[in-house]
mmCIF file of C-alpha atoms in Angstrom:
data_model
loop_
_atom_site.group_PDB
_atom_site.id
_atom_site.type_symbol
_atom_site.label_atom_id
_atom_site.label_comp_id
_atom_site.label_asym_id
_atom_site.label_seq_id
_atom_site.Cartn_x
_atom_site.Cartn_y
_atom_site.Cartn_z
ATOM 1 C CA UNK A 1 -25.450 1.669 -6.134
ATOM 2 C CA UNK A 2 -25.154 5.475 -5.216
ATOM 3 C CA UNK A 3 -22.316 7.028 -5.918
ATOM 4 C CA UNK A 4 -19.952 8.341 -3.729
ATOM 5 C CA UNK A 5 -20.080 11.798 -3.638
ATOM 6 C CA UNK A 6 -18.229 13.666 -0.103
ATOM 7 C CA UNK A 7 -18.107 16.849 -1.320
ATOM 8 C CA UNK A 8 -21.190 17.913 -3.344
ATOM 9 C CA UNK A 9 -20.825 20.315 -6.239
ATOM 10 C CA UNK A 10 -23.128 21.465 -9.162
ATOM 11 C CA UNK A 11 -22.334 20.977 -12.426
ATOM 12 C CA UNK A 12 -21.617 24.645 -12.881
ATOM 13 C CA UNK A 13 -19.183 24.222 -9.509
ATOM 14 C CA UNK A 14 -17.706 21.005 -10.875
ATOM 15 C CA UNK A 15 -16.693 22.343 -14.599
ATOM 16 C CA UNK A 16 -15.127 25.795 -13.187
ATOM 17 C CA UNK A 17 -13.354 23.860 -10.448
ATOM 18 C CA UNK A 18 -12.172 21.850 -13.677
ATOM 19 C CA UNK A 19 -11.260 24.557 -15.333
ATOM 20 C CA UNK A 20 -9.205 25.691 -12.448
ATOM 21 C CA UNK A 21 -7.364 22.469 -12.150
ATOM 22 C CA UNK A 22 -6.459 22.141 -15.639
ATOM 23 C CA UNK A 23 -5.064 25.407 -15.749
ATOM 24 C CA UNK A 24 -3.085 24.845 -12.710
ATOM 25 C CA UNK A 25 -1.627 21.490 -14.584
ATOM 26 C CA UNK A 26 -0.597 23.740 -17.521
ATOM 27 C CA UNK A 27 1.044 26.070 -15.487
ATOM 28 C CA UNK A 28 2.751 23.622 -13.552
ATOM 29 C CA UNK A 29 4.289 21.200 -16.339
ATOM 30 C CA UNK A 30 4.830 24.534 -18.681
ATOM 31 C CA UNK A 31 7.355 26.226 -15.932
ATOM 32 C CA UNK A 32 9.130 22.771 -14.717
ATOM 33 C CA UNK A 33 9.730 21.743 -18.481
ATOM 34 C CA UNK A 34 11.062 24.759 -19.163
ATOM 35 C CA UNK A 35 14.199 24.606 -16.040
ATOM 36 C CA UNK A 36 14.712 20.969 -15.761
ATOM 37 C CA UNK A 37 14.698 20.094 -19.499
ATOM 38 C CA UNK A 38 17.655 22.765 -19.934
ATOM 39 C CA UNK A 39 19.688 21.007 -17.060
ATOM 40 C CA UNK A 40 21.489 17.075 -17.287
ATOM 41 C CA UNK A 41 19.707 14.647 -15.709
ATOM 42 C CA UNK A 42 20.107 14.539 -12.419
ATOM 43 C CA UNK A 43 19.257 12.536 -9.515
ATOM 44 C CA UNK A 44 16.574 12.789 -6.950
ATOM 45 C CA UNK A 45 16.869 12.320 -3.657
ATOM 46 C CA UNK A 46 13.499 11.241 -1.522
ATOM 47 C CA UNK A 47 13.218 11.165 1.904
ATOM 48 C CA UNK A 48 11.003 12.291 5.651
ATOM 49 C CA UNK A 49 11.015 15.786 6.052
ATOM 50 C CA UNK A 50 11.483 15.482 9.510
ATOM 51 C CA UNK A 51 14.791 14.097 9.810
ATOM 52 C CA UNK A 52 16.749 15.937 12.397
ATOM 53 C CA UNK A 53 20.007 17.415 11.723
ATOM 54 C CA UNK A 54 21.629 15.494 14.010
ATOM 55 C CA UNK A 55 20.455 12.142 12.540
ATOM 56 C CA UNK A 56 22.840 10.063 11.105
ATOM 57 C CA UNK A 57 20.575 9.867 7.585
ATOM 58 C CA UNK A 58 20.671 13.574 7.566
ATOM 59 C CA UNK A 59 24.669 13.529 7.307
ATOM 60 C CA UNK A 60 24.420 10.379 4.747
ATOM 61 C CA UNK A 61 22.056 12.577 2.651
ATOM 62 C CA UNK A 62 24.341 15.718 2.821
ATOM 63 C CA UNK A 63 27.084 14.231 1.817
ATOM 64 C CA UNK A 64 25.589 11.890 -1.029
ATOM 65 C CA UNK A 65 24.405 15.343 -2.197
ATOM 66 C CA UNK A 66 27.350 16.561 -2.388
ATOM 67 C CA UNK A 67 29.169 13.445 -4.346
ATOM 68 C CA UNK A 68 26.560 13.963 -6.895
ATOM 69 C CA UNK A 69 27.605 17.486 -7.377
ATOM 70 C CA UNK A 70 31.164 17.158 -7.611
ATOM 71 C CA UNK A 71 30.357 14.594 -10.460
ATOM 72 C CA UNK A 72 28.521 17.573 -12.335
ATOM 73 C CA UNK A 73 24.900 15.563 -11.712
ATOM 74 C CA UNK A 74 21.692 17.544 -10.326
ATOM 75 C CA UNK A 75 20.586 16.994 -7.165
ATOM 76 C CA UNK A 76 16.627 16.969 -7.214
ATOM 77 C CA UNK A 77 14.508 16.950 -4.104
ATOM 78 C CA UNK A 78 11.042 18.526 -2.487
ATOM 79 C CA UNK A 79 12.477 21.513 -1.555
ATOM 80 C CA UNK A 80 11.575 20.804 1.626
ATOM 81 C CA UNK A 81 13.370 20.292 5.223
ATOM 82 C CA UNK A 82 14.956 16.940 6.620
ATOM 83 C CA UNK A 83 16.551 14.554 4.366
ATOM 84 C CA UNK A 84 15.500 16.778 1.393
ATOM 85 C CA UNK A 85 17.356 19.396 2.815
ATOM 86 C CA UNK A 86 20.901 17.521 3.656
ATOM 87 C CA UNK A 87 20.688 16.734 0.252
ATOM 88 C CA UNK A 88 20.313 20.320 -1.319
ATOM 89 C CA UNK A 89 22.778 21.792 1.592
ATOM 90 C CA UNK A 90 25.604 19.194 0.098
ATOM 91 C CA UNK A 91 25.129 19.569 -3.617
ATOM 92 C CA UNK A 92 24.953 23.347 -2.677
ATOM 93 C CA UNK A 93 28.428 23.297 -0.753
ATOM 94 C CA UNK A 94 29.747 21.397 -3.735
ATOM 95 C CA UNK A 95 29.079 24.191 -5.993
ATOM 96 C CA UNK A 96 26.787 21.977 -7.801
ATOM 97 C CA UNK A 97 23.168 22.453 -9.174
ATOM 98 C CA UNK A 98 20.395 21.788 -6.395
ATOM 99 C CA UNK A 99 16.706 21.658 -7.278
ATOM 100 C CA UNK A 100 13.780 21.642 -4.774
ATOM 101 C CA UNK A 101 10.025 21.179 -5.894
ATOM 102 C CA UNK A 102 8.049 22.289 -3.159
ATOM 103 C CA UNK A 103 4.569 22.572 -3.561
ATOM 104 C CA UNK A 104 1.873 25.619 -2.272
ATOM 105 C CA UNK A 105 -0.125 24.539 0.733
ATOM 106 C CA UNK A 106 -1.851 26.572 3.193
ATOM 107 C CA UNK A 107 0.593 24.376 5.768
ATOM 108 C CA UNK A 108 3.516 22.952 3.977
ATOM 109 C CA UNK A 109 6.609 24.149 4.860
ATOM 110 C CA UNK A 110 8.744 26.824 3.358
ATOM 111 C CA UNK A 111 12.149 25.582 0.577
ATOM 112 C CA UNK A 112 14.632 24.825 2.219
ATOM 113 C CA UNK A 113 17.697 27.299 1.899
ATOM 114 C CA UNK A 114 19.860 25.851 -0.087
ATOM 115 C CA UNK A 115 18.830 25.409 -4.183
ATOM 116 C CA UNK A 116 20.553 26.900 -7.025
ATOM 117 C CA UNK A 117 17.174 26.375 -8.582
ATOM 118 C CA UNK A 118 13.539 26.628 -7.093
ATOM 119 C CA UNK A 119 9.872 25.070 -8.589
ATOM 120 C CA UNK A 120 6.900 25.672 -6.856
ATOM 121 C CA UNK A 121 3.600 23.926 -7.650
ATOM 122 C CA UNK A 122 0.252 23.453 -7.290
ATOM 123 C CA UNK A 123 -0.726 20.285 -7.354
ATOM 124 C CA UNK A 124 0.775 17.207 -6.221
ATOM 125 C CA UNK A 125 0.471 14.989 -9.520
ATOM 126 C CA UNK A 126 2.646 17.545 -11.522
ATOM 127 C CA UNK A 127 5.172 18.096 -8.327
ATOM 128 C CA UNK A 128 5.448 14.219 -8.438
ATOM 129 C CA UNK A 129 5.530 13.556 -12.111
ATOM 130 C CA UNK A 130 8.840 16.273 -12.531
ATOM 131 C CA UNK A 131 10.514 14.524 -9.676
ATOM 132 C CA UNK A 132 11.090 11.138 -11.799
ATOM 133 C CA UNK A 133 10.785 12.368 -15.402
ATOM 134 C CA UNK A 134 14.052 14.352 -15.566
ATOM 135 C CA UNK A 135 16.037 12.085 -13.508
ATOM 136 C CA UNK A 136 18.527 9.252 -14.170
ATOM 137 C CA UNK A 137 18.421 7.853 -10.989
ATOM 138 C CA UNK A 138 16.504 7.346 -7.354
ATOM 139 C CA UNK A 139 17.764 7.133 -3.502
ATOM 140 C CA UNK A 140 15.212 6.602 -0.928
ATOM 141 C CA UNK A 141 15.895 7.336 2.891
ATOM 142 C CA UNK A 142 13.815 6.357 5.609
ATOM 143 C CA UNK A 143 10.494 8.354 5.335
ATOM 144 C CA UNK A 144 6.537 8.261 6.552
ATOM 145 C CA UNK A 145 3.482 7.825 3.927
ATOM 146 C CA UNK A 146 4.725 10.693 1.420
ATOM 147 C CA UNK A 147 8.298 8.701 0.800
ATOM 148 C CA UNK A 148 6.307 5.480 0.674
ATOM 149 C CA UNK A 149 4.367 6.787 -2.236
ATOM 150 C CA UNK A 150 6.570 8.123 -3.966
ATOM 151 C CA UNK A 151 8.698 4.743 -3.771
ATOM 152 C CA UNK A 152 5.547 2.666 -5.206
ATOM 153 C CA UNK A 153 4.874 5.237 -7.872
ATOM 154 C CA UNK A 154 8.477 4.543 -9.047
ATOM 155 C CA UNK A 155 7.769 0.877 -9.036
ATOM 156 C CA UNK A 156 4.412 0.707 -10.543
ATOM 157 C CA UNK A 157 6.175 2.562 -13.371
ATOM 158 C CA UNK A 158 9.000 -0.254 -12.959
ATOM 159 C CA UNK A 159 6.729 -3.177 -13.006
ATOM 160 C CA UNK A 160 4.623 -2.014 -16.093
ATOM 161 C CA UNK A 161 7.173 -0.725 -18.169
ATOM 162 C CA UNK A 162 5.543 2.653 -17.735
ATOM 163 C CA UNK A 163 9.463 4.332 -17.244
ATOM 164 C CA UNK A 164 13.276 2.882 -18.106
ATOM 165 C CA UNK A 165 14.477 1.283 -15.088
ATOM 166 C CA UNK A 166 16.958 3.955 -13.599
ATOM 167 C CA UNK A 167 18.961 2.678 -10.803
ATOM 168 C CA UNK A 168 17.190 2.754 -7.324
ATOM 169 C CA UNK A 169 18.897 2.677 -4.535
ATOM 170 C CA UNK A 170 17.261 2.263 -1.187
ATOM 171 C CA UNK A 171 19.335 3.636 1.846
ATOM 172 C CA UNK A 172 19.248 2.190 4.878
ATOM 173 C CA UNK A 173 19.132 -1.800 4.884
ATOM 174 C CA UNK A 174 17.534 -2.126 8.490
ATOM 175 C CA UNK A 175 14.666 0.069 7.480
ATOM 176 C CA UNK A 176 13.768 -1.528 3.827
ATOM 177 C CA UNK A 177 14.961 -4.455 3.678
ATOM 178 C CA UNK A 178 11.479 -5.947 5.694
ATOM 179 C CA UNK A 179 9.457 -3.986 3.049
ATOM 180 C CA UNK A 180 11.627 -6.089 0.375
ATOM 181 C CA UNK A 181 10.902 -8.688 1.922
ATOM 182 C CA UNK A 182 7.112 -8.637 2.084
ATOM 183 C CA UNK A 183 7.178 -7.759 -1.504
ATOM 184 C CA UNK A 184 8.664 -10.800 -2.538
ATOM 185 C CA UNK A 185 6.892 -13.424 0.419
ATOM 186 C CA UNK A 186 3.319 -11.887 -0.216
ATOM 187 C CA UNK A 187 3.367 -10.538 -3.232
ATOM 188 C CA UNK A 188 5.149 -12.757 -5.275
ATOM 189 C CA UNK A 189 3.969 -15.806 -3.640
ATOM 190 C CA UNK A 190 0.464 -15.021 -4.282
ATOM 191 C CA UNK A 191 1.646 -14.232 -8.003
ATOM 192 C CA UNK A 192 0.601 -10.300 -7.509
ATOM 193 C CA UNK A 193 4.059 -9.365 -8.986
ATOM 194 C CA UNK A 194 6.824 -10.684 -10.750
ATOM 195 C CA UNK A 195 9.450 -11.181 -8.638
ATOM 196 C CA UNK A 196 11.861 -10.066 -11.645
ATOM 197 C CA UNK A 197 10.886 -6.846 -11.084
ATOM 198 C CA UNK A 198 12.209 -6.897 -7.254
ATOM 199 C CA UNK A 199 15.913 -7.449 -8.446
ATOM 200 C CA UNK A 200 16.801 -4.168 -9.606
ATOM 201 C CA UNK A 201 16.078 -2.757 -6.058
ATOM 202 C CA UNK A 202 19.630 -1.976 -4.427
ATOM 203 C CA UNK A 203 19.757 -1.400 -0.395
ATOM 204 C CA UNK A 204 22.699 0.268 0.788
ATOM 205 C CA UNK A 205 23.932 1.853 4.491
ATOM 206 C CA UNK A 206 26.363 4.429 3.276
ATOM 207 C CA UNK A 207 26.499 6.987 0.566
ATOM 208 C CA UNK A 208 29.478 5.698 -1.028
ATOM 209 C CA UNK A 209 27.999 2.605 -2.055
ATOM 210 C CA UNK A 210 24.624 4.819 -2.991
ATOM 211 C CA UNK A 211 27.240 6.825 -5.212
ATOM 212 C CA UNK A 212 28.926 3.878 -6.833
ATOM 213 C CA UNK A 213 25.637 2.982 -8.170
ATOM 214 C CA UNK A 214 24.311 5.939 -9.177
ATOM 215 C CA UNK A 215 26.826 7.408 -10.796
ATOM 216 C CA UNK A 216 27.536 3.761 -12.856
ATOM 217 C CA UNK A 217 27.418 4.698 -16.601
#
């Protein structure tokens, strides 16, 4: 069978590309270690970065941001707009610490306004891995395919023991709860998971419930 192979590249190509990646890694874990390993824990908040203002998950997000802040815990997000940025505008306006790891694309949008404290990265596997690994706890709002994977990166990590099992709190029961659903008619029917590992998923519609949870010792 022929391998695969969409973009070409000599070996000389292939090892400075590598070279180039691997450096970019470094950088990227060396600076995020260094800010988020001198702060608490904190939560992140995930979410579409096109969430309007106006939308009622945009004023959910803002103010769960800003709970989490006047209880002295991080906010983490993308840096981005939308729900990423309700979150950082409300632990902002609580005086509280508000992170955003964006990431450098030719097209990605600029941070959003409101962080105390700024990453940016280079590649999406770092971005991704500093977004769980200093956190003590998860809320998910409605979002497209970049909040789906991040979700199914946090369970895969669940479901093989691969992180401790912060709380996760899904917001928005309408939205998830058909997701939930499938996981545990198809999946765990067919024996692909362990339907165990579906408890510990919490849907919510309000951010005082999301708070209660998160901020349970």
């Amino acid at each position: 069978m022929t391998a695969l192979s969409t973009f070409p590249m000599s070996q000389a190509d292939t090892a400075s590309a590598d070279s180039a990646l691997l450096a970019q890694i470094h950088s990227d874990l060396q600076t995020a270690t260094a800010m988020l390993s001198a702060l608490r824990p904190g939560v992140t908040i995930f979410g579409s970065a096109r969430t309007a203002p106006e939308a009622p998950a945009f004023r959910c997000a803002e103010q769960l941001g800003h709970g989490l802040a006047e209880a002295g815990v991080p906010v983490l997000t993308g840096g981005g707009p939308g729900i990423m940025e309700a979150a950082n505008r409300g632990a902002a306006a609580a005086g509280g610490v508000s992170v955003g790891l964006n990431i450098e694309l030719p097209y990605e949008q600029a941070a959003n306004p409101h962080l105390t404290h700024q990453l940016h990265f280079h590649q999406f596997l770092t971005r991704k891995l500093m977004l769980t690994r200093y956190s003590r706890g998860f809320a998910v709002f409605p979002g497209g395919f970049g909040t789906a994977d991040e979700l199914l990166e946090l369970l895969v990590a669940f479901h093989t023991d691969r992180g401790v099992r912060q709380p996760l709190v899904l917001i928005d029961t309408a939205f998830w709860s058909g997701l939930i659903d499938w996981f545990r008619s198809e999946l765990g029917s067919r024996q692909m998971i362990d339907l165990h590992n579906t408890d510990f998923i919490q849907l919510v519609d309000d951010h005082e419930a999301a708070l209660k949870i998160l901020l349970d010792e």
